[in-house]
Amino acid sequence: MLKVPLRLYADAQFASPYAMSVFVALREKQLAFELFGVDLGSGANREESYAAESLTQRVPTLAHGDFALSESSAITEYLDDTFPETLVYPRDRHLRARARQVQAWLRSDLLPIRQERSTEVVFYKNEAPALTAAAEQAVEKLYFAADRLLSQDASNLFGDWCIADTDLALMLNRLVMNGDDVPAKLASYAARQWERASVQQWVKLDRPPL
């Protein structure tokens, strides 16, 4: 049987946390895929050919043969359903639901952190100014939830690694890599997650200048 090709469309700077999440999932599953950059700055995501495939005109988009899907957590769930040999979500239904909760929260909340600590801090080493009061409140919420989810010496959220670990580590590293004050337990967790081979493969991609 011929293998159906996989194509991942990410932002041209490879700085999207959501494209990173899908890239890591594909690497963890040891699936062969082609990686393409989409120049969001020039509006390439709104061009008819890409818009028709993506539907939401966003990155990432994964094309699997003639089926295409955007929105990162939808993609990683699809990958687990389609390629279940190596899972990126917990097998236990409660833990799997919790992992999805963490992913949905990181994507829908904490906007001041995402605005004031963009991934340019992480992937381009750009320094950001001091956090505003609104961002400080979001940081407190992030630290509270992460602290409750992680035991003192936890390497992963739920025992075995899952894709929500990559997403949470990136959110924490927006702060860690800018030199913000991050509790030692959370900074240590983020550092361990960052050493994961699949994560480092994304980190080491060649990026064009901003």
mmCIF file with all atom_site columns, C-alpha atoms in Angstrom:
data_model
loop_
_atom_site.group_PDB
_atom_site.id
_atom_site.type_symbol
_atom_site.label_atom_id
_atom_site.label_alt_id
_atom_site.label_comp_id
_atom_site.label_asym_id
_atom_site.label_entity_id
_atom_site.label_seq_id
_atom_site.pdbx_PDB_ins_code
_atom_site.Cartn_x
_atom_site.Cartn_y
_atom_site.Cartn_z
_atom_site.occupancy
_atom_site.B_iso_or_equiv
_atom_site.pdbx_formal_charge
_atom_site.auth_seq_id
_atom_site.auth_comp_id
_atom_site.auth_asym_id
_atom_site.auth_atom_id
_atom_site.pdbx_PDB_model_num
ATOM 1   C CA . MET A 1 1   ? 0.000   0.000  0.000  1.00 0.00 ? 1   MET A CA 1
ATOM 2   C CA . LEU A 1 2   ? 1.331   3.433  -0.959 1.00 0.00 ? 2   LEU A CA 1
ATOM 3   C CA . LYS A 1 3   ? 1.823   5.841  1.890  1.00 0.00 ? 3   LYS A CA 1
ATOM 4   C CA . VAL A 1 4   ? -0.322  8.956  1.692  1.00 0.00 ? 4   VAL A CA 1
ATOM 5   C CA . PRO A 1 5   ? 1.968   12.008 1.846  1.00 0.00 ? 5   PRO A CA 1
ATOM 6   C CA . LEU A 1 6   ? 1.830   14.492 4.694  1.00 0.00 ? 6   LEU A CA 1
ATOM 7   C CA . ARG A 1 7   ? 2.514   18.206 4.265  1.00 0.00 ? 7   ARG A CA 1
ATOM 8   C CA . LEU A 1 8   ? 2.759   20.681 7.127  1.00 0.00 ? 8   LEU A CA 1
ATOM 9   C CA . TYR A 1 9   ? 2.309   24.374 6.425  1.00 0.00 ? 9   TYR A CA 1
ATOM 10  C CA . ALA A 1 10  ? 3.804   26.684 9.059  1.00 0.00 ? 10  ALA A CA 1
ATOM 11  C CA . ASP A 1 11  ? 4.646   30.376 9.207  1.00 0.00 ? 11  ASP A CA 1
ATOM 12  C CA . ALA A 1 12  ? 7.727   31.366 7.212  1.00 0.00 ? 12  ALA A CA 1
ATOM 13  C CA . GLN A 1 13  ? 9.602   32.334 10.406 1.00 0.00 ? 13  GLN A CA 1
ATOM 14  C CA . PHE A 1 14  ? 8.831   28.991 12.094 1.00 0.00 ? 14  PHE A CA 1
ATOM 15  C CA . ALA A 1 15  ? 7.835   30.953 15.185 1.00 0.00 ? 15  ALA A CA 1
ATOM 16  C CA . SER A 1 16  ? 4.199   29.892 15.528 1.00 0.00 ? 16  SER A CA 1
ATOM 17  C CA . PRO A 1 17  ? 3.694   27.977 18.784 1.00 0.00 ? 17  PRO A CA 1
ATOM 18  C CA . TYR A 1 18  ? 0.832   26.119 17.147 1.00 0.00 ? 18  TYR A CA 1
ATOM 19  C CA . ALA A 1 19  ? 2.845   25.047 14.124 1.00 0.00 ? 19  ALA A CA 1
ATOM 20  C CA . MET A 1 20  ? 5.548   23.942 16.543 1.00 0.00 ? 20  MET A CA 1
ATOM 21  C CA . SER A 1 21  ? 3.013   21.790 18.403 1.00 0.00 ? 21  SER A CA 1
ATOM 22  C CA . VAL A 1 22  ? 2.045   19.928 15.220 1.00 0.00 ? 22  VAL A CA 1
ATOM 23  C CA . PHE A 1 23  ? 5.671   19.618 14.083 1.00 0.00 ? 23  PHE A CA 1
ATOM 24  C CA . VAL A 1 24  ? 6.610   18.050 17.436 1.00 0.00 ? 24  VAL A CA 1
ATOM 25  C CA . ALA A 1 25  ? 3.671   15.642 17.248 1.00 0.00 ? 25  ALA A CA 1
ATOM 26  C CA . LEU A 1 26  ? 4.721   14.519 13.781 1.00 0.00 ? 26  LEU A CA 1
ATOM 27  C CA . ARG A 1 27  ? 8.316   14.003 14.935 1.00 0.00 ? 27  ARG A CA 1
ATOM 28  C CA . GLU A 1 28  ? 7.212   12.089 18.028 1.00 0.00 ? 28  GLU A CA 1
ATOM 29  C CA . LYS A 1 29  ? 5.168   9.797  15.806 1.00 0.00 ? 29  LYS A CA 1
ATOM 30  C CA . GLN A 1 30  ? 8.164   9.418  13.463 1.00 0.00 ? 30  GLN A CA 1
ATOM 31  C CA . LEU A 1 31  ? 6.011   10.310 10.476 1.00 0.00 ? 31  LEU A CA 1
ATOM 32  C CA . ALA A 1 32  ? 7.629   11.510 7.278  1.00 0.00 ? 32  ALA A CA 1
ATOM 33  C CA . PHE A 1 33  ? 6.309   14.881 6.120  1.00 0.00 ? 33  PHE A CA 1
ATOM 34  C CA . GLU A 1 34  ? 7.232   17.901 4.040  1.00 0.00 ? 34  GLU A CA 1
ATOM 35  C CA . LEU A 1 35  ? 7.465   21.280 5.788  1.00 0.00 ? 35  LEU A CA 1
ATOM 36  C CA . PHE A 1 36  ? 6.457   24.459 3.959  1.00 0.00 ? 36  PHE A CA 1
ATOM 37  C CA . GLY A 1 37  ? 6.642   28.059 5.119  1.00 0.00 ? 37  GLY A CA 1
ATOM 38  C CA . VAL A 1 38  ? 3.740   30.417 4.461  1.00 0.00 ? 38  VAL A CA 1
ATOM 39  C CA . ASP A 1 39  ? 4.604   34.130 4.379  1.00 0.00 ? 39  ASP A CA 1
ATOM 40  C CA . LEU A 1 40  ? 1.888   35.612 6.575  1.00 0.00 ? 40  LEU A CA 1
ATOM 41  C CA . GLY A 1 41  ? 3.397   39.070 6.260  1.00 0.00 ? 41  GLY A CA 1
ATOM 42  C CA . SER A 1 42  ? 2.718   39.167 2.523  1.00 0.00 ? 42  SER A CA 1
ATOM 43  C CA . GLY A 1 43  ? -0.735  37.635 2.932  1.00 0.00 ? 43  GLY A CA 1
ATOM 44  C CA . ALA A 1 44  ? 0.133   34.297 1.363  1.00 0.00 ? 44  ALA A CA 1
ATOM 45  C CA . ASN A 1 45  ? -2.318  32.639 3.742  1.00 0.00 ? 45  ASN A CA 1
ATOM 46  C CA . ARG A 1 46  ? -5.161  34.561 2.052  1.00 0.00 ? 46  ARG A CA 1
ATOM 47  C CA . GLU A 1 47  ? -4.284  33.417 -1.447 1.00 0.00 ? 47  GLU A CA 1
ATOM 48  C CA . GLU A 1 48  ? -7.006  31.266 -2.946 1.00 0.00 ? 48  GLU A CA 1
ATOM 49  C CA . SER A 1 49  ? -4.994  28.075 -3.213 1.00 0.00 ? 49  SER A CA 1
ATOM 50  C CA . TYR A 1 50  ? -3.936  28.128 0.436  1.00 0.00 ? 50  TYR A CA 1
ATOM 51  C CA . ALA A 1 51  ? -7.227  29.509 1.775  1.00 0.00 ? 51  ALA A CA 1
ATOM 52  C CA . ALA A 1 52  ? -9.187  26.737 0.098  1.00 0.00 ? 52  ALA A CA 1
ATOM 53  C CA . GLU A 1 53  ? -6.985  24.075 1.665  1.00 0.00 ? 53  GLU A CA 1
ATOM 54  C CA . SER A 1 54  ? -6.674  25.654 5.103  1.00 0.00 ? 54  SER A CA 1
ATOM 55  C CA . LEU A 1 55  ? -10.311 26.821 5.340  1.00 0.00 ? 55  LEU A CA 1
ATOM 56  C CA . THR A 1 56  ? -9.458  29.166 8.249  1.00 0.00 ? 56  THR A CA 1
ATOM 57  C CA . GLN A 1 57  ? -6.581  30.849 6.342  1.00 0.00 ? 57  GLN A CA 1
ATOM 58  C CA . ARG A 1 58  ? -4.270  30.214 9.272  1.00 0.00 ? 58  ARG A CA 1
ATOM 59  C CA . VAL A 1 59  ? -1.207  28.169 10.100 1.00 0.00 ? 59  VAL A CA 1
ATOM 60  C CA . PRO A 1 60  ? -0.617  25.426 10.780 1.00 0.00 ? 60  PRO A CA 1
ATOM 61  C CA . THR A 1 61  ? -2.425  23.416 8.169  1.00 0.00 ? 61  THR A CA 1
ATOM 62  C CA . LEU A 1 62  ? -1.760  19.717 7.683  1.00 0.00 ? 62  LEU A CA 1
ATOM 63  C CA . ALA A 1 63  ? -2.505  18.115 4.337  1.00 0.00 ? 63  ALA A CA 1
ATOM 64  C CA . HIS A 1 64  ? -2.860  14.331 4.353  1.00 0.00 ? 64  HIS A CA 1
ATOM 65  C CA . GLY A 1 65  ? -3.338  13.303 0.765  1.00 0.00 ? 65  GLY A CA 1
ATOM 66  C CA . ASP A 1 66  ? -6.439  15.179 -0.421 1.00 0.00 ? 66  ASP A CA 1
ATOM 67  C CA . PHE A 1 67  ? -7.639  15.939 3.138  1.00 0.00 ? 67  PHE A CA 1
ATOM 68  C CA . ALA A 1 68  ? -6.492  19.157 4.792  1.00 0.00 ? 68  ALA A CA 1
ATOM 69  C CA . LEU A 1 69  ? -7.043  20.397 8.332  1.00 0.00 ? 69  LEU A CA 1
ATOM 70  C CA . SER A 1 70  ? -6.093  23.556 10.193 1.00 0.00 ? 70  SER A CA 1
ATOM 71  C CA . GLU A 1 71  ? -6.101  24.471 13.920 1.00 0.00 ? 71  GLU A CA 1
ATOM 72  C CA . SER A 1 72  ? -3.293  22.785 15.788 1.00 0.00 ? 72  SER A CA 1
ATOM 73  C CA . SER A 1 73  ? -5.104  20.800 18.468 1.00 0.00 ? 73  SER A CA 1
ATOM 74  C CA . ALA A 1 74  ? -7.572  19.495 15.875 1.00 0.00 ? 74  ALA A CA 1
ATOM 75  C CA . ILE A 1 75  ? -4.569  18.359 13.836 1.00 0.00 ? 75  ILE A CA 1
ATOM 76  C CA . THR A 1 76  ? -2.809  16.596 16.710 1.00 0.00 ? 76  THR A CA 1
ATOM 77  C CA . GLU A 1 77  ? -6.027  14.830 17.691 1.00 0.00 ? 77  GLU A CA 1
ATOM 78  C CA . TYR A 1 78  ? -6.458  13.757 14.053 1.00 0.00 ? 78  TYR A CA 1
ATOM 79  C CA . LEU A 1 79  ? -2.905  12.424 14.038 1.00 0.00 ? 79  LEU A CA 1
ATOM 80  C CA . ASP A 1 80  ? -3.593  10.301 17.117 1.00 0.00 ? 80  ASP A CA 1
ATOM 81  C CA . ASP A 1 81  ? -6.785  8.951  15.542 1.00 0.00 ? 81  ASP A CA 1
ATOM 82  C CA . THR A 1 82  ? -5.064  8.225  12.219 1.00 0.00 ? 82  THR A CA 1
ATOM 83  C CA . PHE A 1 83  ? -1.675  7.021  13.456 1.00 0.00 ? 83  PHE A CA 1
ATOM 84  C CA . PRO A 1 84  ? -2.379  5.474  16.886 1.00 0.00 ? 84  PRO A CA 1
ATOM 85  C CA . GLU A 1 85  ? 0.830   3.421  17.087 1.00 0.00 ? 85  GLU A CA 1
ATOM 86  C CA . THR A 1 86  ? 2.546   6.224  19.031 1.00 0.00 ? 86  THR A CA 1
ATOM 87  C CA . LEU A 1 87  ? 0.155   8.501  20.890 1.00 0.00 ? 87  LEU A CA 1
ATOM 88  C CA . VAL A 1 88  ? 0.793   12.145 21.755 1.00 0.00 ? 88  VAL A CA 1
ATOM 89  C CA . TYR A 1 89  ? -2.194  12.298 24.124 1.00 0.00 ? 89  TYR A CA 1
ATOM 90  C CA . PRO A 1 90  ? -2.587  10.213 27.299 1.00 0.00 ? 90  PRO A CA 1
ATOM 91  C CA . ARG A 1 91  ? -4.422  6.903  26.991 1.00 0.00 ? 91  ARG A CA 1
ATOM 92  C CA . ASP A 1 92  ? -6.434  7.505  30.154 1.00 0.00 ? 92  ASP A CA 1
ATOM 93  C CA . ARG A 1 93  ? -9.590  9.419  29.222 1.00 0.00 ? 93  ARG A CA 1
ATOM 94  C CA . HIS A 1 94  ? -9.416  11.749 32.220 1.00 0.00 ? 94  HIS A CA 1
ATOM 95  C CA . LEU A 1 95  ? -5.796  12.643 31.586 1.00 0.00 ? 95  LEU A CA 1
ATOM 96  C CA . ARG A 1 96  ? -6.494  12.978 27.871 1.00 0.00 ? 96  ARG A CA 1
ATOM 97  C CA . ALA A 1 97  ? -9.312  15.388 28.642 1.00 0.00 ? 97  ALA A CA 1
ATOM 98  C CA . ARG A 1 98  ? -7.030  17.343 30.985 1.00 0.00 ? 98  ARG A CA 1
ATOM 99  C CA . ALA A 1 99  ? -4.356  17.585 28.297 1.00 0.00 ? 99  ALA A CA 1
ATOM 100 C CA . ARG A 1 100 ? -6.935  18.946 25.858 1.00 0.00 ? 100 ARG A CA 1
ATOM 101 C CA . GLN A 1 101 ? -8.106  21.383 28.528 1.00 0.00 ? 101 GLN A CA 1
ATOM 102 C CA . VAL A 1 102 ? -4.559  22.678 28.963 1.00 0.00 ? 102 VAL A CA 1
ATOM 103 C CA . GLN A 1 103 ? -4.151  23.068 25.204 1.00 0.00 ? 103 GLN A CA 1
ATOM 104 C CA . ALA A 1 104 ? -7.454  24.894 24.782 1.00 0.00 ? 104 ALA A CA 1
ATOM 105 C CA . TRP A 1 105 ? -6.673  27.209 27.702 1.00 0.00 ? 105 TRP A CA 1
ATOM 106 C CA . LEU A 1 106 ? -3.220  28.131 26.425 1.00 0.00 ? 106 LEU A CA 1
ATOM 107 C CA . ARG A 1 107 ? -4.752  28.992 23.044 1.00 0.00 ? 107 ARG A CA 1
ATOM 108 C CA . SER A 1 108 ? -7.764  30.966 24.274 1.00 0.00 ? 108 SER A CA 1
ATOM 109 C CA . ASP A 1 109 ? -6.557  32.730 27.438 1.00 0.00 ? 109 ASP A CA 1
ATOM 110 C CA . LEU A 1 110 ? -3.425  34.538 28.687 1.00 0.00 ? 110 LEU A CA 1
ATOM 111 C CA . LEU A 1 111 ? -3.522  36.979 25.758 1.00 0.00 ? 111 LEU A CA 1
ATOM 112 C CA . PRO A 1 112 ? -1.390  39.631 27.524 1.00 0.00 ? 112 PRO A CA 1
ATOM 113 C CA . ILE A 1 113 ? 1.468   37.119 27.822 1.00 0.00 ? 113 ILE A CA 1
ATOM 114 C CA . ARG A 1 114 ? 1.207   36.196 24.166 1.00 0.00 ? 114 ARG A CA 1
ATOM 115 C CA . GLN A 1 115 ? 1.158   39.873 23.211 1.00 0.00 ? 115 GLN A CA 1
ATOM 116 C CA . GLU A 1 116 ? 3.970   41.065 25.486 1.00 0.00 ? 116 GLU A CA 1
ATOM 117 C CA . ARG A 1 117 ? 6.152   37.966 25.253 1.00 0.00 ? 117 ARG A CA 1
ATOM 118 C CA . SER A 1 118 ? 5.833   36.942 21.633 1.00 0.00 ? 118 SER A CA 1
ATOM 119 C CA . THR A 1 119 ? 7.674   33.898 20.374 1.00 0.00 ? 119 THR A CA 1
ATOM 120 C CA . GLU A 1 120 ? 10.267  36.285 18.917 1.00 0.00 ? 120 GLU A CA 1
ATOM 121 C CA . VAL A 1 121 ? 11.637  36.254 22.472 1.00 0.00 ? 121 VAL A CA 1
ATOM 122 C CA . VAL A 1 122 ? 12.053  32.481 22.208 1.00 0.00 ? 122 VAL A CA 1
ATOM 123 C CA . PHE A 1 123 ? 13.187  31.949 18.621 1.00 0.00 ? 123 PHE A CA 1
ATOM 124 C CA . TYR A 1 124 ? 14.872  35.266 17.803 1.00 0.00 ? 124 TYR A CA 1
ATOM 125 C CA . LYS A 1 125 ? 16.182  36.161 21.278 1.00 0.00 ? 125 LYS A CA 1
ATOM 126 C CA . ASN A 1 126 ? 14.457  39.546 21.175 1.00 0.00 ? 126 ASN A CA 1
ATOM 127 C CA . GLU A 1 127 ? 14.175  41.206 24.580 1.00 0.00 ? 127 GLU A CA 1
ATOM 128 C CA . ALA A 1 128 ? 10.798  42.552 25.650 1.00 0.00 ? 128 ALA A CA 1
ATOM 129 C CA . PRO A 1 129 ? 10.074  45.379 28.136 1.00 0.00 ? 129 PRO A CA 1
ATOM 130 C CA . ALA A 1 130 ? 8.624   44.901 31.594 1.00 0.00 ? 130 ALA A CA 1
ATOM 131 C CA . LEU A 1 131 ? 5.208   43.319 31.809 1.00 0.00 ? 131 LEU A CA 1
ATOM 132 C CA . THR A 1 132 ? 2.126   45.471 32.206 1.00 0.00 ? 132 THR A CA 1
ATOM 133 C CA . ALA A 1 133 ? -0.274  44.964 35.108 1.00 0.00 ? 133 ALA A CA 1
ATOM 134 C CA . ALA A 1 134 ? -2.616  42.975 32.861 1.00 0.00 ? 134 ALA A CA 1
ATOM 135 C CA . ALA A 1 135 ? 0.207   40.665 31.814 1.00 0.00 ? 135 ALA A CA 1
ATOM 136 C CA . GLU A 1 136 ? 1.318   40.240 35.437 1.00 0.00 ? 136 GLU A CA 1
ATOM 137 C CA . GLN A 1 137 ? -2.187  39.038 36.272 1.00 0.00 ? 137 GLN A CA 1
ATOM 138 C CA . ALA A 1 138 ? -2.075  36.566 33.399 1.00 0.00 ? 138 ALA A CA 1
ATOM 139 C CA . VAL A 1 139 ? 1.335   35.351 34.584 1.00 0.00 ? 139 VAL A CA 1
ATOM 140 C CA . GLU A 1 140 ? -0.053  34.727 38.065 1.00 0.00 ? 140 GLU A CA 1
ATOM 141 C CA . LYS A 1 141 ? -2.858  32.662 36.527 1.00 0.00 ? 141 LYS A CA 1
ATOM 142 C CA . LEU A 1 142 ? -0.342  30.696 34.429 1.00 0.00 ? 142 LEU A CA 1
ATOM 143 C CA . TYR A 1 143 ? 1.898   29.982 37.412 1.00 0.00 ? 143 TYR A CA 1
ATOM 144 C CA . PHE A 1 144 ? -1.048  28.943 39.597 1.00 0.00 ? 144 PHE A CA 1
ATOM 145 C CA . ALA A 1 145 ? -2.328  26.402 37.080 1.00 0.00 ? 145 ALA A CA 1
ATOM 146 C CA . ALA A 1 146 ? 1.115   25.060 36.182 1.00 0.00 ? 146 ALA A CA 1
ATOM 147 C CA . ASP A 1 147 ? 2.045   24.674 39.826 1.00 0.00 ? 147 ASP A CA 1
ATOM 148 C CA . ARG A 1 148 ? -1.163  22.735 40.540 1.00 0.00 ? 148 ARG A CA 1
ATOM 149 C CA . LEU A 1 149 ? -0.629  20.470 37.525 1.00 0.00 ? 149 LEU A CA 1
ATOM 150 C CA . LEU A 1 150 ? 3.026   19.652 38.243 1.00 0.00 ? 150 LEU A CA 1
ATOM 151 C CA . SER A 1 151 ? 4.438   17.840 41.255 1.00 0.00 ? 151 SER A CA 1
ATOM 152 C CA . GLN A 1 152 ? 7.655   19.175 42.731 1.00 0.00 ? 152 GLN A CA 1
ATOM 153 C CA . ASP A 1 153 ? 9.969   17.029 40.616 1.00 0.00 ? 153 ASP A CA 1
ATOM 154 C CA . ALA A 1 154 ? 7.671   16.321 37.665 1.00 0.00 ? 154 ALA A CA 1
ATOM 155 C CA . SER A 1 155 ? 9.323   15.946 34.284 1.00 0.00 ? 155 SER A CA 1
ATOM 156 C CA . ASN A 1 156 ? 5.924   15.772 32.527 1.00 0.00 ? 156 ASN A CA 1
ATOM 157 C CA . LEU A 1 157 ? 2.377   16.858 33.255 1.00 0.00 ? 157 LEU A CA 1
ATOM 158 C CA . PHE A 1 158 ? 0.779   13.430 33.442 1.00 0.00 ? 158 PHE A CA 1
ATOM 159 C CA . GLY A 1 159 ? 3.560   10.920 34.014 1.00 0.00 ? 159 GLY A CA 1
ATOM 160 C CA . ASP A 1 160 ? 4.419   10.125 30.410 1.00 0.00 ? 160 ASP A CA 1
ATOM 161 C CA . TRP A 1 161 ? 5.127   12.972 27.995 1.00 0.00 ? 161 TRP A CA 1
ATOM 162 C CA . CYS A 1 162 ? 2.229   14.336 25.953 1.00 0.00 ? 162 CYS A CA 1
ATOM 163 C CA . ILE A 1 163 ? 1.820   17.176 23.454 1.00 0.00 ? 163 ILE A CA 1
ATOM 164 C CA . ALA A 1 164 ? 0.369   19.482 26.131 1.00 0.00 ? 164 ALA A CA 1
ATOM 165 C CA . ASP A 1 165 ? 3.834   19.423 27.761 1.00 0.00 ? 165 ASP A CA 1
ATOM 166 C CA . THR A 1 166 ? 5.325   21.081 24.685 1.00 0.00 ? 166 THR A CA 1
ATOM 167 C CA . ASP A 1 167 ? 2.603   23.719 24.631 1.00 0.00 ? 167 ASP A CA 1
ATOM 168 C CA . LEU A 1 168 ? 2.922   24.551 28.325 1.00 0.00 ? 168 LEU A CA 1
ATOM 169 C CA . ALA A 1 169 ? 6.726   24.632 28.181 1.00 0.00 ? 169 ALA A CA 1
ATOM 170 C CA . LEU A 1 170 ? 6.632   27.116 25.319 1.00 0.00 ? 170 LEU A CA 1
ATOM 171 C CA . MET A 1 171 ? 4.283   29.413 27.207 1.00 0.00 ? 171 MET A CA 1
ATOM 172 C CA . LEU A 1 172 ? 6.600   29.314 30.225 1.00 0.00 ? 172 LEU A CA 1
ATOM 173 C CA . ASN A 1 173 ? 9.681   29.840 28.065 1.00 0.00 ? 173 ASN A CA 1
ATOM 174 C CA . ARG A 1 174 ? 8.248   33.098 26.731 1.00 0.00 ? 174 ARG A CA 1
ATOM 175 C CA . LEU A 1 175 ? 9.007   34.343 30.243 1.00 0.00 ? 175 LEU A CA 1
ATOM 176 C CA . VAL A 1 176 ? 12.055  32.253 31.124 1.00 0.00 ? 176 VAL A CA 1
ATOM 177 C CA . MET A 1 177 ? 13.955  33.269 27.991 1.00 0.00 ? 177 MET A CA 1
ATOM 178 C CA . ASN A 1 178 ? 13.211  36.934 28.531 1.00 0.00 ? 178 ASN A CA 1
ATOM 179 C CA . GLY A 1 179 ? 14.712  36.791 32.021 1.00 0.00 ? 179 GLY A CA 1
ATOM 180 C CA . ASP A 1 180 ? 11.407  37.228 33.835 1.00 0.00 ? 180 ASP A CA 1
ATOM 181 C CA . ASP A 1 181 ? 10.991  35.857 37.337 1.00 0.00 ? 181 ASP A CA 1
ATOM 182 C CA . VAL A 1 182 ? 9.717   32.291 36.941 1.00 0.00 ? 182 VAL A CA 1
ATOM 183 C CA . PRO A 1 183 ? 9.391   29.899 39.918 1.00 0.00 ? 183 PRO A CA 1
ATOM 184 C CA . ALA A 1 184 ? 12.270  27.415 39.957 1.00 0.00 ? 184 ALA A CA 1
ATOM 185 C CA . LYS A 1 185 ? 10.020  24.376 39.645 1.00 0.00 ? 185 LYS A CA 1
ATOM 186 C CA . LEU A 1 186 ? 8.333   25.732 36.526 1.00 0.00 ? 186 LEU A CA 1
ATOM 187 C CA . ALA A 1 187 ? 11.561  26.985 34.954 1.00 0.00 ? 187 ALA A CA 1
ATOM 188 C CA . SER A 1 188 ? 13.171  23.582 35.526 1.00 0.00 ? 188 SER A CA 1
ATOM 189 C CA . TYR A 1 189 ? 10.184  21.816 33.946 1.00 0.00 ? 189 TYR A CA 1
ATOM 190 C CA . ALA A 1 190 ? 10.303  24.125 30.909 1.00 0.00 ? 190 ALA A CA 1
ATOM 191 C CA . ALA A 1 191 ? 14.050  23.559 30.504 1.00 0.00 ? 191 ALA A CA 1
ATOM 192 C CA . ARG A 1 192 ? 13.657  19.769 30.589 1.00 0.00 ? 192 ARG A CA 1
ATOM 193 C CA . GLN A 1 193 ? 10.874  19.891 28.018 1.00 0.00 ? 193 GLN A CA 1
ATOM 194 C CA . TRP A 1 194 ? 13.004  22.102 25.775 1.00 0.00 ? 194 TRP A CA 1
ATOM 195 C CA . GLU A 1 195 ? 15.712  19.437 25.648 1.00 0.00 ? 195 GLU A CA 1
ATOM 196 C CA . ARG A 1 196 ? 13.379  16.930 24.022 1.00 0.00 ? 196 ARG A CA 1
ATOM 197 C CA . ALA A 1 197 ? 14.737  15.860 20.620 1.00 0.00 ? 197 ALA A CA 1
ATOM 198 C CA . SER A 1 198 ? 11.550  16.699 18.721 1.00 0.00 ? 198 SER A CA 1
ATOM 199 C CA . VAL A 1 199 ? 11.453  20.166 20.280 1.00 0.00 ? 199 VAL A CA 1
ATOM 200 C CA . GLN A 1 200 ? 15.105  20.812 19.479 1.00 0.00 ? 200 GLN A CA 1
ATOM 201 C CA . GLN A 1 201 ? 14.493  19.853 15.855 1.00 0.00 ? 201 GLN A CA 1
ATOM 202 C CA . TRP A 1 202 ? 12.010  22.724 15.653 1.00 0.00 ? 202 TRP A CA 1
ATOM 203 C CA . VAL A 1 203 ? 14.239  25.108 17.592 1.00 0.00 ? 203 VAL A CA 1
ATOM 204 C CA . LYS A 1 204 ? 17.147  24.452 15.208 1.00 0.00 ? 204 LYS A CA 1
ATOM 205 C CA . LEU A 1 205 ? 15.254  25.116 11.979 1.00 0.00 ? 205 LEU A CA 1
ATOM 206 C CA . ASP A 1 206 ? 16.821  27.785 9.754  1.00 0.00 ? 206 ASP A CA 1
ATOM 207 C CA . ARG A 1 207 ? 14.857  31.005 10.213 1.00 0.00 ? 207 ARG A CA 1
ATOM 208 C CA . PRO A 1 208 ? 14.904  34.054 7.962  1.00 0.00 ? 208 PRO A CA 1
ATOM 209 C CA . PRO A 1 209 ? 15.628  37.413 9.597  1.00 0.00 ? 209 PRO A CA 1
ATOM 210 C CA . LEU A 1 210 ? 12.612  39.325 10.842 1.00 0.00 ? 210 LEU A CA 1
#
